[in-house]
Amino acid sequence: MLFLWWLLLCLKICCFSEVHAKKVINKNQNNKESFTMASSCSHMVSCQGKLFHHVQMARIFNDSKTFVDMKLKKSSPLIEKEFQNLLIESKGSPSKEILKDFILKHFDDTGTEFTSWVPEDWKPTPKFVHDVYDRDLRKWVTDLNAIWKNLGRKISPSVKEEEDLYSLIYLPNPFVVPGGRFREPYYWDSYWIIEGLLLSEMHKTARGMIENFVHLVDEYGYVPNGGRKYYLGRSQPPLLIPMAQLYWDATSDIQFLKKITASLEKEFQWWLKNRSTSILVDGLPYQVFQYKVNISEPRPESYYEDIKSADYFPDSNDKELFYQEIRSAAESGWDFSSRWQLEGEEHTANLTDTRIKSLVPVCLNSIMGMNANILSKFFKQLDDEENAKKYEDFALNMSKTISRVLWSERDGIWLDYNLETKKLQPGFYPSNFMPLWAEMYGTEREKSYILEQALAYINRYEIEKFPGGIPTSLMNSGQQWDLPNGWAPLQHIVVLGFHKASKHHPDAEVKALTLATNWVVNNYNNYKSKTPHVMMEKYDVTSLGVGGGGGEYENQEGFGWSNGVVMKFLNMYGHRIRVNHDVDPAPLGVGVFLIFYKLMYLEKD
């Protein structure tokens, strides 16, 4: 009788386990990112579990990212077992000092996963430096070129050999990082880093970084947010294809293009499959893209912050939805901003108001249209007419979608679309100019008319009154992707957008030069004011020479994309931008000589 009771109990447990397993499987089938996360990072004690929770909530480190970046000295199961014993000894409440001692015994400091590396293709004075007429700016951009050596990283072979001890994802080639707490490669940062590397004639380093991202696409189907396992499950603005375009424009390397194009298409298809949706606007169907991560857990690298923010919600389901919103906002690169709060709601610094999953962002849809355009051109280079036509048609459809769904005739600019209200989101954001950069004009309006409206829009908000560059928004929410901060990639997108569009309207180039000048002068003044001289992640645009602030962490030094954008602007306008009004005759003399030489050469011909 006892045996029969035991058998029934076992059957009940087995049935319950099977039902529970089916629920988990079904949940994961609907949420592939969650499965990816669970299978890659959650086995590490530095990413989940009791030790992780105790360390993060005790604030052993001021930055939650520090602990998840540390190397384990022994396997996760062994550390977990020893911590369980520690919990028993401390009656479930180990003190901060006990936790510090435990970490010291079982973890190595951050940075041990890298070996020293200096890029072999680095040179002290790239050619473009000579086209910067202002002697002070020329000296400065030479200094910025030297910073690439400080930001170079190479992953230790031990990361590949003992991958379970690291949160770092092994990559085959060395790379350049943003700097500061951002010790690993980051997806969208790398576009502007590669822009700068190519100007610095560091083609091998730039190619290696693109190959690393291709490696990640081949491994996971997409490029993660950054080069850590805890970033799996979310990406960032998909700029791998434009990175390849930068490299192609600099080298015309057809063999490299042949090698990577299939992987570029694979990533494009991942976004199409996992981040697109169909909507009806004025009775017509449109395919649009969203930042939309469905992982319902706190971010390991911001665990404490996410847990504290989620305390606002009494219901566990609301907490899970909040974690999805936060991860989705992180995927956008704009982490965090009033931009992701819905119209009609009070814009606050509270992250609990983040509703990005209800929005169709201008930026992502512009990028996907641009990516299709670039893929079409790549396939033409490879004589693949069928795929070239397929992506050309896709780009045209995206251009029409952006024009019909996101254009605001009232505002004279493109705006994010609110899926709940089925209306456009008002407000100034540099992302509203993204279709200029992506050249996604649509067919409904003349390009000259669009430029006239876009120029009127930026003038109406008096953006030039900000001496240090373009503000990220006009809302001072306390978040880092809002006023008073300006960010290098957004300056680049707006300036390059107007520069590209200057063929459609003469005032566009004037606007591009003015905005680029403001940003360069701000960066320069801040650089010179610091000892030692450093570049920053973000800047205050309401004054000159002041770094940015707000958000979850302190402003970081380095800094990859800030360096790359300044280099690009000085490459474009180095003959026009001044901080020292004493003209250096050397570049002018060279310029006059070249003009004279060309004239003489043409006359001889």
Coordinates of C-alpha atoms in Angstrom, one line a residue:
M1 CA 0.0 0.0 0.0
L2 CA 2.8 2.4 0.9
F3 CA 4.5 1.5 -2.4
L4 CA 1.3 2.2 -4.4
W5 CA 1.0 5.6 -2.6
W6 CA 4.7 6.4 -3.5
L7 CA 4.1 5.4 -7.1
L8 CA 1.1 7.6 -7.5
L9 CA 3.0 10.5 -5.9
C10 CA 5.9 10.0 -8.4
L11 CA 3.4 9.9 -11.3
K12 CA 1.8 13.1 -10.1
I13 CA 5.2 14.8 -9.8
C14 CA 6.2 13.6 -13.3
C15 CA 2.9 14.8 -14.8
F16 CA 3.3 18.2 -13.1
S17 CA 6.9 18.4 -14.4
E18 CA 5.8 17.6 -17.9
V19 CA 3.0 20.2 -17.9
H20 CA 5.4 22.7 -16.4
A21 CA 8.0 21.8 -19.0
K22 CA 5.5 22.3 -21.8
K23 CA 4.6 25.7 -20.4
V24 CA 8.3 26.6 -20.4
I25 CA 8.8 25.3 -23.9
N26 CA 5.8 27.1 -25.3
K27 CA 6.9 30.3 -23.6
N28 CA 10.3 29.9 -25.1
Q29 CA 8.9 29.1 -28.6
N30 CA 7.0 32.4 -28.4
N31 CA 10.1 34.1 -27.0
K32 CA 13.3 33.0 -28.8
E33 CA 15.3 35.7 -27.1
S34 CA 14.4 34.3 -23.7
F35 CA 15.7 30.9 -24.7
T36 CA 18.9 32.4 -26.1
M37 CA 19.4 34.3 -22.8
A38 CA 18.8 31.2 -20.7
S39 CA 21.1 29.0 -22.7
S40 CA 24.1 31.4 -22.7
C41 CA 24.4 33.5 -19.6
S42 CA 22.1 32.3 -16.9
H43 CA 24.3 29.3 -16.1
M44 CA 26.9 31.8 -14.7
V45 CA 26.7 32.7 -11.0
S46 CA 27.6 36.3 -12.0
C47 CA 24.5 36.5 -14.2
Q48 CA 21.8 35.0 -12.0
G49 CA 21.1 33.1 -8.8
K50 CA 21.4 33.9 -5.1
L51 CA 25.0 35.1 -5.1
F52 CA 24.3 37.5 -8.1
H53 CA 21.2 38.9 -6.3
H54 CA 23.0 39.4 -3.0
V55 CA 26.0 41.1 -4.6
Q56 CA 23.9 43.4 -6.8
M57 CA 21.4 44.4 -4.2
A58 CA 24.1 45.0 -1.6
R59 CA 25.7 47.5 -4.0
I60 CA 29.1 46.0 -3.6
F61 CA 30.0 47.9 -6.7
N62 CA 28.7 51.3 -7.7
D63 CA 28.1 50.1 -11.2
S64 CA 26.0 46.9 -11.6
K65 CA 28.0 46.1 -14.8
T66 CA 31.3 45.5 -12.8
F67 CA 30.3 42.2 -11.2
V68 CA 28.9 40.7 -14.4
D69 CA 32.1 41.5 -16.2
M70 CA 34.4 39.8 -13.7
K71 CA 36.1 36.4 -14.4
L72 CA 35.2 33.4 -12.3
K73 CA 38.2 31.7 -10.7
K74 CA 36.4 28.4 -10.6
S75 CA 33.3 26.9 -12.2
S76 CA 29.9 28.3 -11.4
P77 CA 28.6 25.1 -9.7
L78 CA 31.6 25.1 -7.3
I79 CA 31.2 28.8 -6.5
E80 CA 27.4 28.3 -6.1
K81 CA 28.0 25.5 -3.6
E82 CA 30.4 27.5 -1.5
F83 CA 28.1 30.4 -1.5
Q84 CA 25.2 28.2 -0.3
N85 CA 27.4 27.1 2.6
L86 CA 28.1 30.8 3.3
L87 CA 24.4 31.5 3.4
I88 CA 23.9 28.8 5.9
E89 CA 26.7 30.2 8.1
S90 CA 25.3 33.7 7.9
K91 CA 21.7 32.6 8.3
G92 CA 20.8 33.9 4.9
S93 CA 22.0 37.5 5.4
P94 CA 25.7 37.8 4.6
S95 CA 27.1 41.3 5.4
K96 CA 28.6 43.5 2.8
E97 CA 32.1 42.8 4.1
I98 CA 31.6 39.0 3.9
L99 CA 30.3 39.4 0.3
K100 CA 33.4 41.5 -0.6
D101 CA 35.7 38.8 0.8
F102 CA 33.8 36.1 -1.1
I103 CA 34.1 38.0 -4.3
L104 CA 37.8 38.6 -3.8
K105 CA 38.3 34.8 -3.3
H106 CA 36.3 33.6 -6.2
F107 CA 36.5 36.4 -8.9
D108 CA 39.2 38.2 -10.8
D109 CA 39.0 42.0 -11.5
T110 CA 37.6 43.2 -14.8
G111 CA 40.0 43.5 -17.7
T112 CA 41.8 40.2 -17.2
E113 CA 40.1 38.8 -20.3
F114 CA 42.2 41.1 -22.6
T115 CA 45.8 41.0 -23.6
S116 CA 47.8 44.1 -24.6
W117 CA 47.5 45.0 -28.3
V118 CA 48.6 48.0 -30.4
P119 CA 47.1 48.1 -33.9
E120 CA 49.8 47.3 -36.4
D121 CA 48.1 49.5 -39.0
W122 CA 48.2 52.6 -36.9
K123 CA 50.1 55.6 -38.2
P124 CA 50.9 58.9 -36.4
T125 CA 49.7 61.3 -39.1
P126 CA 46.9 60.1 -41.5
K127 CA 46.6 62.0 -44.8
F128 CA 43.3 63.7 -43.9
V129 CA 45.0 65.6 -41.0
H130 CA 46.8 67.8 -43.5
D131 CA 43.5 69.1 -44.8
V132 CA 42.7 70.7 -41.4
Y133 CA 43.7 74.3 -41.8
D134 CA 43.5 75.5 -38.1
R135 CA 46.7 74.5 -36.4
D136 CA 45.1 73.9 -33.1
L137 CA 42.5 71.6 -34.5
R138 CA 45.1 69.8 -36.6
K139 CA 47.1 69.2 -33.4
W140 CA 44.0 68.0 -31.7
V141 CA 42.9 65.6 -34.4
T142 CA 46.4 64.2 -34.4
D143 CA 45.9 63.5 -30.6
L144 CA 42.6 61.9 -31.3
N145 CA 44.2 59.6 -33.8
A146 CA 46.6 58.4 -31.1
I147 CA 43.7 57.5 -28.8
W148 CA 42.9 54.5 -31.1
K149 CA 45.9 52.8 -29.5
N150 CA 44.5 53.3 -26.0
L151 CA 41.1 51.9 -27.0
G152 CA 42.5 48.8 -28.8
R153 CA 41.7 45.4 -27.3
K154 CA 42.5 41.8 -28.0
I155 CA 40.7 38.9 -26.3
S156 CA 42.9 36.5 -24.4
P157 CA 43.0 32.9 -25.8
S158 CA 41.8 31.7 -22.3
V159 CA 38.4 33.2 -23.1
K160 CA 38.0 30.7 -25.9
E161 CA 39.5 27.8 -23.9
E162 CA 37.5 28.5 -20.7
E163 CA 34.4 30.2 -21.9
D164 CA 32.3 29.2 -18.9
L165 CA 34.5 31.4 -16.7
Y166 CA 33.8 34.6 -18.7
S167 CA 30.8 36.7 -19.6
L168 CA 32.8 38.0 -22.6
I169 CA 32.0 36.5 -26.0
Y170 CA 35.1 35.3 -27.8
L171 CA 35.9 37.2 -31.0
P172 CA 38.7 36.2 -33.4
N173 CA 40.0 39.7 -34.2
P174 CA 41.2 42.6 -32.1
F175 CA 38.9 45.7 -32.0
V176 CA 38.5 49.2 -30.7
V177 CA 36.1 49.8 -27.8
P178 CA 34.1 52.9 -26.8
G179 CA 36.0 53.3 -23.5
G180 CA 35.4 53.6 -19.8
R181 CA 32.9 51.0 -18.5
F182 CA 32.4 49.9 -22.1
R183 CA 35.3 47.4 -22.2
E184 CA 33.9 45.2 -25.0
P185 CA 32.8 46.0 -28.5
Y186 CA 29.3 47.6 -28.9
Y187 CA 27.2 47.2 -32.0
W188 CA 26.1 50.7 -33.1
D189 CA 29.0 52.5 -31.5
S190 CA 31.3 50.6 -33.9
Y191 CA 29.9 52.3 -37.0
W192 CA 31.3 55.7 -36.0
I193 CA 34.5 54.0 -34.6
I194 CA 35.0 52.4 -38.0
E195 CA 34.3 55.7 -39.8
G196 CA 37.2 57.2 -37.8
L197 CA 39.5 54.2 -38.2
L198 CA 39.1 54.4 -42.0
L199 CA 39.9 58.1 -42.0
S200 CA 43.0 57.1 -39.9
E201 CA 43.8 54.6 -42.7
M202 CA 43.5 51.6 -40.3
H203 CA 41.8 49.4 -42.9
K204 CA 42.9 46.1 -41.3
T205 CA 41.5 47.0 -37.9
A206 CA 38.3 48.2 -39.4
R207 CA 38.0 45.0 -41.5
G208 CA 38.7 42.9 -38.4
M209 CA 35.8 44.5 -36.5
I210 CA 33.4 43.9 -39.4
E211 CA 34.5 40.3 -39.5
N212 CA 33.9 40.0 -35.7
F213 CA 30.3 41.2 -36.3
V214 CA 29.9 38.8 -39.2
H215 CA 31.1 36.0 -36.9
L216 CA 28.4 36.9 -34.4
V217 CA 25.7 36.9 -37.1
D218 CA 26.9 33.5 -38.2
E219 CA 26.8 32.3 -34.6
Y220 CA 23.5 33.9 -33.4
G221 CA 21.7 35.2 -36.5
Y222 CA 22.1 38.8 -35.4
V223 CA 24.6 41.1 -33.7
P224 CA 24.0 41.4 -29.9
N225 CA 23.9 44.8 -28.2
G226 CA 27.5 44.2 -27.1
G227 CA 30.2 41.6 -26.8
R228 CA 28.9 40.0 -23.6
K229 CA 26.7 36.9 -23.1
Y230 CA 24.3 38.9 -21.0
Y231 CA 23.5 41.1 -24.1
L232 CA 22.2 38.1 -26.0
G233 CA 18.5 38.4 -26.8
R234 CA 18.7 42.1 -27.8
S235 CA 20.6 43.9 -30.5
Q236 CA 21.2 47.6 -31.3
P237 CA 20.4 49.8 -34.4
P238 CA 21.5 47.4 -37.2
L239 CA 24.4 49.2 -38.8
L240 CA 26.6 46.3 -39.9
I241 CA 25.5 46.7 -43.5
P242 CA 26.4 50.4 -43.5
M243 CA 29.7 49.5 -41.8
A244 CA 30.4 47.2 -44.8
Q245 CA 29.5 50.1 -47.1
L246 CA 32.1 52.4 -45.4
Y247 CA 34.7 49.7 -45.9
W248 CA 33.7 49.1 -49.5
D249 CA 33.9 52.9 -50.2
A250 CA 37.4 53.0 -48.7
T251 CA 38.8 49.9 -50.3
S252 CA 36.6 48.5 -53.2
D253 CA 37.6 45.1 -51.8
I254 CA 35.4 42.8 -53.9
Q255 CA 36.7 39.6 -52.4
F256 CA 35.7 40.8 -48.9
L257 CA 32.3 41.7 -50.3
K258 CA 31.9 38.2 -51.7
K259 CA 32.9 36.8 -48.3
I260 CA 30.4 38.7 -46.1
T261 CA 27.3 39.5 -48.2
A262 CA 25.5 36.2 -47.3
S263 CA 25.9 37.1 -43.6
L264 CA 24.8 40.6 -44.1
E265 CA 21.6 39.3 -45.7
K266 CA 21.2 36.8 -42.9
E267 CA 21.2 39.7 -40.3
F268 CA 18.7 41.7 -42.4
Q269 CA 16.4 38.7 -42.5
W270 CA 16.7 38.3 -38.7
W271 CA 15.3 41.8 -38.3
L272 CA 12.6 41.1 -40.8
K273 CA 11.6 38.0 -39.0
N274 CA 11.9 39.1 -35.4
R275 CA 11.4 42.9 -35.3
S276 CA 8.8 43.7 -38.0
T277 CA 5.0 43.9 -37.8
S278 CA 2.1 44.8 -40.1
I279 CA -0.1 47.8 -39.4
L280 CA -3.0 49.4 -41.1
V281 CA -2.9 53.2 -41.8
D282 CA -5.8 54.8 -43.7
G283 CA -7.0 51.4 -44.6
L284 CA -3.7 50.3 -46.2
P285 CA -1.3 47.7 -44.9
Y286 CA 2.4 48.6 -44.2
Q287 CA 5.3 46.6 -42.9
V288 CA 7.2 48.5 -40.2
F289 CA 10.0 47.7 -37.8
Q290 CA 10.2 48.1 -34.0
Y291 CA 12.7 47.7 -31.2
K292 CA 10.9 44.9 -29.4
V293 CA 12.6 42.6 -26.9
N294 CA 10.4 40.0 -25.1
I295 CA 12.7 39.0 -22.3
S296 CA 10.8 39.5 -19.0
E297 CA 13.8 39.8 -16.6
P298 CA 16.0 42.6 -15.3
R299 CA 19.1 43.3 -17.3
P300 CA 22.1 41.6 -15.5
E301 CA 24.3 44.7 -16.2
S302 CA 21.7 47.0 -14.6
Y303 CA 20.1 44.5 -12.2
Y304 CA 19.9 46.8 -9.2
E305 CA 18.5 49.7 -11.1
D306 CA 15.8 47.6 -12.9
I307 CA 14.7 45.9 -9.7
K308 CA 14.3 49.2 -7.9
S309 CA 12.4 50.7 -10.9
A310 CA 10.1 47.7 -11.0
D311 CA 9.2 48.2 -7.4
Y312 CA 6.8 50.8 -8.7
F313 CA 4.6 48.0 -10.1
P314 CA 2.7 45.9 -7.5
D315 CA 1.7 43.2 -10.0
S316 CA 4.3 40.7 -11.2
N317 CA 2.9 40.8 -14.8
D318 CA 3.4 44.5 -14.9
K319 CA 7.0 44.1 -13.7
E320 CA 7.7 41.6 -16.5
L321 CA 6.2 44.0 -19.1
F322 CA 8.4 46.8 -17.7
Y323 CA 11.5 44.6 -18.1
Q324 CA 10.6 44.1 -21.7
E325 CA 10.2 47.8 -22.3
I326 CA 13.5 48.6 -20.6
R327 CA 15.4 46.0 -22.7
S328 CA 13.7 47.2 -25.9
A329 CA 14.7 50.8 -25.1
A330 CA 18.3 49.5 -24.6
E331 CA 18.1 47.9 -28.0
S332 CA 17.3 51.3 -29.5
G333 CA 20.6 52.7 -28.2
W334 CA 18.5 55.5 -26.6
D335 CA 18.7 54.3 -23.1
F336 CA 16.8 56.2 -21.8
S337 CA 14.7 59.1 -23.1
S338 CA 11.4 61.0 -23.0
R339 CA 11.1 59.9 -26.6
W340 CA 9.8 56.5 -25.5
Q341 CA 7.0 58.0 -23.4
L342 CA 3.6 58.2 -25.2
E343 CA 1.9 61.5 -26.2
G344 CA -0.7 62.6 -23.7
E345 CA 1.3 61.2 -20.7
E346 CA 3.4 63.4 -18.5
H347 CA 7.0 63.2 -19.5
T348 CA 9.0 62.3 -16.4
A349 CA 12.4 60.9 -15.5
N350 CA 10.7 57.8 -14.3
L351 CA 11.7 54.8 -16.4
T352 CA 8.4 53.1 -15.6
D353 CA 6.7 55.3 -18.2
T354 CA 8.8 53.8 -21.0
R355 CA 6.5 52.5 -23.8
I356 CA 8.8 51.9 -26.7
K357 CA 7.0 48.7 -27.8
S358 CA 4.0 50.8 -28.7
L359 CA 6.0 53.0 -31.1
V360 CA 7.2 52.7 -34.6
P361 CA 10.6 54.6 -34.6
V362 CA 11.7 56.7 -37.5
C363 CA 15.3 55.7 -36.9
L364 CA 15.0 52.0 -37.2
N365 CA 12.7 52.1 -40.3
S366 CA 15.1 54.5 -42.0
I367 CA 18.0 52.2 -41.3
M368 CA 16.2 49.1 -42.6
G369 CA 15.3 51.0 -45.8
M370 CA 18.9 52.1 -46.2
N371 CA 20.2 48.6 -45.5
A372 CA 18.0 47.2 -48.2
N373 CA 19.4 49.8 -50.6
I374 CA 23.0 49.0 -49.7
L375 CA 22.3 45.2 -50.1
S376 CA 20.9 45.9 -53.5
K377 CA 24.0 47.7 -54.5
F378 CA 26.2 44.9 -53.1
F379 CA 24.3 42.3 -55.0
K380 CA 24.8 44.3 -58.2
Q381 CA 28.5 44.4 -57.6
L382 CA 28.4 40.6 -57.3
D383 CA 26.3 40.3 -60.5
D384 CA 23.3 38.8 -58.6
E385 CA 20.5 40.7 -60.4
E386 CA 17.7 38.7 -58.8
N387 CA 18.7 39.7 -55.2
A388 CA 19.6 43.1 -56.3
K389 CA 16.1 43.7 -57.7
K390 CA 14.5 42.1 -54.6
Y391 CA 16.3 44.5 -52.2
E392 CA 15.8 47.5 -54.5
D393 CA 12.1 46.8 -54.4
F394 CA 12.2 46.4 -50.6
A395 CA 14.0 49.7 -50.2
L396 CA 11.5 51.5 -52.4
N397 CA 8.6 50.1 -50.4
M398 CA 10.3 51.2 -47.1
S399 CA 10.8 54.6 -48.6
K400 CA 7.1 54.8 -49.4
T401 CA 6.1 53.5 -45.9
I402 CA 8.3 56.1 -44.2
S403 CA 6.8 58.8 -46.4
R404 CA 3.2 57.7 -45.9
V405 CA 3.2 56.6 -42.3
L406 CA 5.8 58.7 -40.6
W407 CA 5.7 62.1 -42.4
S408 CA 3.9 64.9 -40.6
E409 CA 2.7 67.5 -43.0
R410 CA 1.8 69.7 -40.0
D411 CA 5.4 69.6 -38.6
G412 CA 7.2 69.3 -41.9
I413 CA 9.3 66.3 -40.7
W414 CA 9.1 62.6 -40.0
L415 CA 7.9 61.5 -36.5
D416 CA 7.6 58.3 -34.5
Y417 CA 4.2 56.5 -34.9
N418 CA 2.1 55.6 -31.9
L419 CA 0.4 52.3 -32.4
E420 CA -2.1 52.9 -29.5
T421 CA -3.4 56.3 -30.6
K422 CA -2.6 55.6 -34.3
K423 CA -1.1 59.1 -34.4
L424 CA 2.4 60.6 -34.8
Q425 CA 4.4 61.5 -31.7
P426 CA 5.1 65.3 -31.6
G427 CA 8.4 66.7 -30.3
F428 CA 11.9 67.6 -31.5
Y429 CA 14.3 64.7 -31.7
P430 CA 17.4 64.4 -34.0
S431 CA 16.1 61.0 -35.0
N432 CA 13.3 62.8 -36.9
F433 CA 16.0 63.7 -39.6
M434 CA 17.1 60.1 -40.0
P435 CA 15.4 59.7 -43.5
L436 CA 17.7 62.4 -44.8
W437 CA 20.7 60.4 -43.8
A438 CA 19.2 57.2 -45.1
E439 CA 17.9 59.0 -48.2
M440 CA 14.4 57.6 -47.7
Y441 CA 12.3 60.4 -49.3
G442 CA 9.4 58.5 -50.7
T443 CA 7.7 59.5 -54.0
E444 CA 4.8 61.6 -52.8
R445 CA 6.7 64.9 -52.4
E446 CA 9.5 66.7 -54.2
K447 CA 12.8 66.4 -52.5
S448 CA 13.3 70.2 -52.6
Y449 CA 10.0 70.6 -50.8
I450 CA 11.0 68.1 -48.1
L451 CA 14.3 69.9 -47.5
E452 CA 12.5 73.2 -47.3
Q453 CA 10.2 71.8 -44.7
A454 CA 13.0 70.1 -42.7
L455 CA 15.0 73.3 -42.7
A456 CA 12.0 75.3 -41.5
Y457 CA 11.4 72.6 -38.8
I458 CA 15.0 72.9 -37.3
N459 CA 14.8 76.7 -37.5
R460 CA 11.4 76.8 -35.8
Y461 CA 12.9 75.1 -32.8
E462 CA 16.0 77.4 -32.9
I463 CA 18.4 74.6 -32.6
E464 CA 21.3 76.8 -33.6
K465 CA 20.8 78.7 -30.3
F466 CA 22.4 75.8 -28.5
P467 CA 26.2 76.7 -28.8
G468 CA 27.4 73.1 -28.3
G469 CA 25.5 71.1 -30.8
I470 CA 22.1 69.5 -31.4
P471 CA 20.2 68.6 -28.2
T472 CA 18.9 65.1 -28.0
S473 CA 15.5 66.5 -27.1
L474 CA 14.0 69.6 -25.7
M475 CA 12.8 67.8 -22.5
N476 CA 15.1 68.0 -19.5
S477 CA 13.9 64.7 -17.9
G478 CA 17.1 63.7 -16.1
Q479 CA 17.7 60.8 -18.6
Q480 CA 20.8 60.8 -20.6
W481 CA 19.1 60.8 -24.0
D482 CA 17.4 64.1 -23.4
L483 CA 18.3 67.8 -22.9
P484 CA 20.9 69.1 -22.2
N485 CA 22.9 66.2 -23.7
G486 CA 24.2 66.0 -27.2
W487 CA 25.5 62.7 -28.6
A488 CA 28.1 62.2 -31.4
P489 CA 26.0 59.8 -33.5
L490 CA 23.0 62.1 -33.6
Q491 CA 25.1 65.0 -34.7
H492 CA 26.6 62.9 -37.4
I493 CA 23.2 61.7 -38.7
V494 CA 21.7 65.2 -38.9
V495 CA 24.8 66.9 -40.4
L496 CA 25.4 64.1 -42.9
G497 CA 21.7 64.1 -43.7
F498 CA 21.7 67.8 -44.6
H499 CA 25.1 67.4 -46.4
K500 CA 23.7 64.6 -48.6
A501 CA 20.5 66.6 -49.2
S502 CA 22.4 69.8 -50.3
K503 CA 21.9 68.7 -53.9
H504 CA 18.2 69.3 -53.4
H505 CA 18.4 72.6 -51.5
P506 CA 21.3 75.1 -51.3
D507 CA 20.7 76.0 -47.6
A508 CA 21.2 72.4 -46.5
E509 CA 25.0 72.6 -46.7
V510 CA 25.1 75.8 -44.8
K511 CA 23.1 74.2 -42.0
A512 CA 25.3 71.1 -42.0
L513 CA 28.5 73.3 -41.6
T514 CA 27.0 75.4 -38.8
L515 CA 25.9 72.3 -36.8
A516 CA 29.2 70.5 -37.4
T517 CA 31.1 73.6 -36.3
N518 CA 29.2 73.9 -33.0
W519 CA 29.8 70.3 -32.2
V520 CA 33.5 70.3 -33.0
V521 CA 34.1 73.5 -31.0
N522 CA 32.3 72.1 -28.0
N523 CA 34.3 68.8 -28.1
Y524 CA 37.5 70.8 -28.5
N525 CA 36.9 73.1 -25.6
N526 CA 36.0 70.2 -23.3
Y527 CA 39.1 68.3 -24.3
K528 CA 41.4 71.2 -23.6
S529 CA 39.7 71.9 -20.2
K530 CA 40.6 68.5 -18.8
T531 CA 43.9 67.3 -17.4
P532 CA 44.8 64.9 -18.8
H533 CA 43.0 65.7 -22.0
V534 CA 40.2 63.2 -22.8
M535 CA 37.2 62.8 -25.0
M536 CA 33.8 62.2 -23.5
E537 CA 30.8 59.9 -24.3
K538 CA 28.3 62.8 -24.4
Y539 CA 28.4 66.6 -24.0
D540 CA 26.2 69.4 -22.6
V541 CA 25.1 71.4 -25.7
T542 CA 23.7 74.3 -23.7
S543 CA 27.2 75.6 -23.1
L544 CA 30.7 75.1 -24.5
G545 CA 33.2 72.7 -23.0
V546 CA 31.0 70.9 -20.5
G547 CA 30.4 67.2 -20.4
G548 CA 27.0 65.6 -20.4
G549 CA 25.3 63.8 -17.5
G550 CA 22.2 62.0 -16.3
G551 CA 21.2 58.4 -16.7
E552 CA 22.3 55.3 -14.9
Y553 CA 26.1 55.9 -14.8
E554 CA 28.7 58.6 -14.9
N555 CA 29.8 60.2 -18.2
Q556 CA 32.5 58.0 -19.7
E557 CA 35.9 58.8 -21.1
G558 CA 37.4 57.5 -24.3
F559 CA 35.6 57.9 -26.5
G560 CA 35.1 55.9 -29.6
W561 CA 32.2 57.5 -31.4
S562 CA 33.0 61.0 -30.3
N563 CA 36.5 60.6 -31.8
G564 CA 35.1 59.2 -35.1
V565 CA 32.5 61.9 -35.5
V566 CA 35.0 64.8 -34.9
M567 CA 37.4 63.2 -37.4
K568 CA 34.5 62.9 -40.0
F569 CA 33.5 66.6 -39.5
L570 CA 37.1 67.8 -39.8
N571 CA 37.6 65.7 -42.8
M572 CA 34.5 67.4 -44.3
Y573 CA 35.0 70.9 -43.1
G574 CA 38.6 71.1 -41.9
H575 CA 39.1 74.0 -44.3
R576 CA 36.2 76.0 -42.8
I577 CA 36.1 75.2 -39.0
R578 CA 38.2 77.4 -36.7
V579 CA 39.0 77.7 -33.1
N580 CA 42.2 79.7 -33.7
H581 CA 41.6 82.7 -36.1
D582 CA 45.3 82.9 -36.9
V583 CA 45.3 81.1 -40.3
D584 CA 48.1 78.5 -40.7
P585 CA 49.6 79.2 -44.1
A586 CA 51.0 75.7 -44.6
P587 CA 47.8 73.8 -45.7
L588 CA 46.7 76.9 -47.7
G589 CA 50.1 76.9 -49.5
V590 CA 49.7 73.3 -50.3
G591 CA 46.2 73.9 -51.5
V592 CA 47.3 76.7 -53.8
F593 CA 50.2 74.6 -55.1
L594 CA 47.8 71.7 -55.9
I595 CA 45.4 74.0 -57.7
F596 CA 48.2 75.6 -59.7
Y597 CA 49.6 72.1 -60.5
K598 CA 46.2 70.8 -61.7
L599 CA 45.7 73.9 -63.9
M600 CA 49.1 73.6 -65.5
Y601 CA 48.5 69.8 -66.0
L602 CA 45.1 70.4 -67.6
E603 CA 46.6 73.1 -69.9
K604 CA 49.3 70.7 -71.1
D605 CA 46.6 68.1 -71.9

